[in-house]
Amino acid sequence: MATTDEMVRAVKAFILDEFLPGEPADSLAGDTPLISGGILDSIATLKLVMFLEEKFGVVLAAHEVDKQYLDTLDDIATLLAAKQR
Amino acid sequence: MTSLHGLFVAAAARHPDRVAVVLPGRGEITYGALDGLSNRLRDRLHAMAVRPGDRVGIYVGKSIDSVAAICGILKSGAAYVPVDPSAPPARNAYILNNCRVAALIVEARFRAALETELAAQGPLPPILGIDAAGTGDALARALDAEDRDAPAAAVATATSEPDALAYILYTSGSTGKPKGVMLSHENAVSFVDWCSEVFDPGPDDRFSSHAPFHFDLSILDLHVPLKHGASIVLIPEERGKDPQHLAQLIDDHRISIWYSAPSILSLLAQFGELPRHDCSSLRLVLFAGEVFPVKHLRTLTMLLRRPRYFNLYGPTETNVCTYHEVVPPVPDERTVPYPIGTVCSHLRGKVIGTEGETVRPGEEGELCIAGRGVMQGYWELPEQTARGFIVDPDDTRWYRTGDVVVEDAGGIYTYRGRRDRMVKRRGYRVELGEIEGGLYQHPRVKEVAVVATPDEEAGVRVTAFLSVREGALPSLVEMKRFAAERLPLYMVPDRFHWLESLPKTSTDKIDYQQLKTISQDRS
């Protein structure tokens, strides 16, 4: 099973590749707001959820597809850690 | 003619025990209770010195409380001004200050930031603060607390003349500031009555309310059911873009009439897992606000075979002014979007050429609309209002939609594009100039030009071209965050491109055509 650090690295790489092409990796910090900061729109958020579900074998409930759970890499790490337990 | 709220009051008298509004998972309110709660607000607003002809702002999340606020404000004879709770407080403060609201209903979570912004612009209007909005209890508690200090005397519900304002909806303005579209009771009622005629709603219907209340789609969602004793199922903003949740909601709440922007229906078709849900209650699927990509409409009509589908078209200034029934199946070979259809029965349409002359069917021109549904004008913008209309010698006022259409021999219009720099994004009107105005506030930005190009997936892609004053280029993340702090999220550009300087025409204006070419080449 992947550690949380490895998972966050994979999620960060996915977001950079998919939605921020050409952006230096250090512009995306653990607390950068992704949804409320205008980086992920609704379709991008759904693509992120599909990525999380496929890559890590987790299932997100409908209410978790929300900026409360997915707004930053730190939030995503917390959610994934809770799912893996 | 009755007033807009007169339709609701009459329905409440006929159906006091029917459910008026449902907030899924939280609660519901009957027509009788909604009538009572909105009467109490009417009385309190009167005690706060609100009088017929005033404006009252609503800065409350979508809830039974905010529906009651709309009904209560209308009963007081004032016009309601709903602002977007998810938009930056500075933009909302501008709107509320611009139309000089006589009072303001604000949910606690927005209050501090709003007061700071408003105080910077002038004196604060009287505020009725409410706790977290939901089932109507927050508004009732706020009214209780006010009554304990000084009971509000019961006053009569205003009769409101046909030309009195019912609401002001602010839309994106090309000058960088939102502009208020003034709509009267006659405008609203003629539209609601047209909906009755075409969609034949009844007390057993259950309407989705997907659009936020500052968006003109909400006029149909709210006021058509309230006229007929039907139920409104509210979809709060934070759940409105989650397709699986929406599919479940149609199933759980037996929605019979759905109305939203096509972008939401596209999400439902692609990600909603519709076959897993029972959507057999749907009898009408209505969409408006932007072009529905044919690919996703085809998928949707294959997944949901029972409902009738209607493409509704119209700017906020007229609300829906043309409509077209899309009869499935959508042929596999079809790629061009469906027509916007024929003019609604309460309105008239004509297509004009560049000299203002009426053009023949088959020729492109600008669609103009006249009739009872057409707005009075833009709030305190007489020049923009004058530019928006053509007045015939017989005093007929034709609103110029800015949309280029073609009429076929049967009187059916097809949309071709825009005359100016406005685009539709996720159903919202966006003036590219307003985005530029927001980005110019960045201290290191020297020049900005924003262009929109068609995109099959997203409908339209918005690209900002910028040049920097000096030093390192701000990162993409920084620019997106900067934009999101100043503009509604639907205005944040998809892409940012930095150039040494922006290309210019021979008259030294920014060369938008060249930027569009660059934008298309890079996609």
PDB file of C-alpha atoms in Angstrom, chain B residues 8-9 12-13 16 20 29-44 68-69 71-72 75 136 139-140 143-144 147 154-155 157:
ATOM      1  CA  PHE B   8     -48.259  33.092  -5.054  1.00  0.00           C
ATOM      2  CA  VAL B   9     -50.786  34.495  -2.561  1.00  0.00           C
ATOM      3  CA  ALA B  12     -51.336  29.662  -1.110  1.00  0.00           C
ATOM      4  CA  ALA B  13     -55.026  30.338  -0.470  1.00  0.00           C
ATOM      5  CA  PRO B  16     -52.339  25.886   2.084  1.00  0.00           C
ATOM      6  CA  ALA B  20     -44.191  24.737  -1.519  1.00  0.00           C
ATOM      7  CA  ILE B  29     -42.395  24.251   4.052  1.00  0.00           C
ATOM      8  CA  THR B  30     -46.077  24.315   3.079  1.00  0.00           C
ATOM      9  CA  TYR B  31     -47.761  27.059   1.118  1.00  0.00           C
ATOM     10  CA  GLY B  32     -49.591  28.172   4.259  1.00  0.00           C
ATOM     11  CA  ALA B  33     -46.392  28.412   6.307  1.00  0.00           C
ATOM     12  CA  LEU B  34     -44.467  30.171   3.510  1.00  0.00           C
ATOM     13  CA  ASP B  35     -47.299  32.671   3.165  1.00  0.00           C
ATOM     14  CA  GLY B  36     -47.210  33.307   6.927  1.00  0.00           C
ATOM     15  CA  LEU B  37     -43.424  33.627   7.144  1.00  0.00           C
ATOM     16  CA  SER B  38     -43.261  36.004   4.179  1.00  0.00           C
ATOM     17  CA  ASN B  39     -46.069  38.102   5.709  1.00  0.00           C
ATOM     18  CA  ARG B  40     -43.974  38.472   8.851  1.00  0.00           C
ATOM     19  CA  LEU B  41     -40.989  39.609   6.776  1.00  0.00           C
ATOM     20  CA  ARG B  42     -43.217  42.076   4.880  1.00  0.00           C
ATOM     21  CA  ASP B  43     -44.274  43.597   8.216  1.00  0.00           C
ATOM     22  CA  ARG B  44     -40.707  43.735   9.521  1.00  0.00           C
ATOM     23  CA  ALA B  68     -39.334  33.342   1.934  1.00  0.00           C
ATOM     24  CA  ALA B  69     -37.185  36.475   1.680  1.00  0.00           C
ATOM     25  CA  CYS B  71     -41.824  36.459  -1.259  1.00  0.00           C
ATOM     26  CA  GLY B  72     -41.679  38.851   1.712  1.00  0.00           C
ATOM     27  CA  LYS B  75     -45.188  41.605  -0.626  1.00  0.00           C
ATOM     28  CA  GLY B 136     -36.752  28.872   7.125  1.00  0.00           C
ATOM     29  CA  LEU B 139     -35.436  33.805   9.211  1.00  0.00           C
ATOM     30  CA  ALA B 140     -38.232  33.036  11.684  1.00  0.00           C
ATOM     31  CA  LEU B 143     -38.001  37.959  13.075  1.00  0.00           C
ATOM     32  CA  ASP B 144     -38.811  36.651  16.590  1.00  0.00           C
ATOM     33  CA  ASP B 147     -40.344  41.368  17.499  1.00  0.00           C
ATOM     34  CA  ALA B 154     -49.181  44.072  10.382  1.00  0.00           C
ATOM     35  CA  VAL B 155     -49.436  45.949   7.090  1.00  0.00           C
ATOM     36  CA  THR B 157     -49.540  43.272   1.049  1.00  0.00           C
TER      37      THR B 157
END
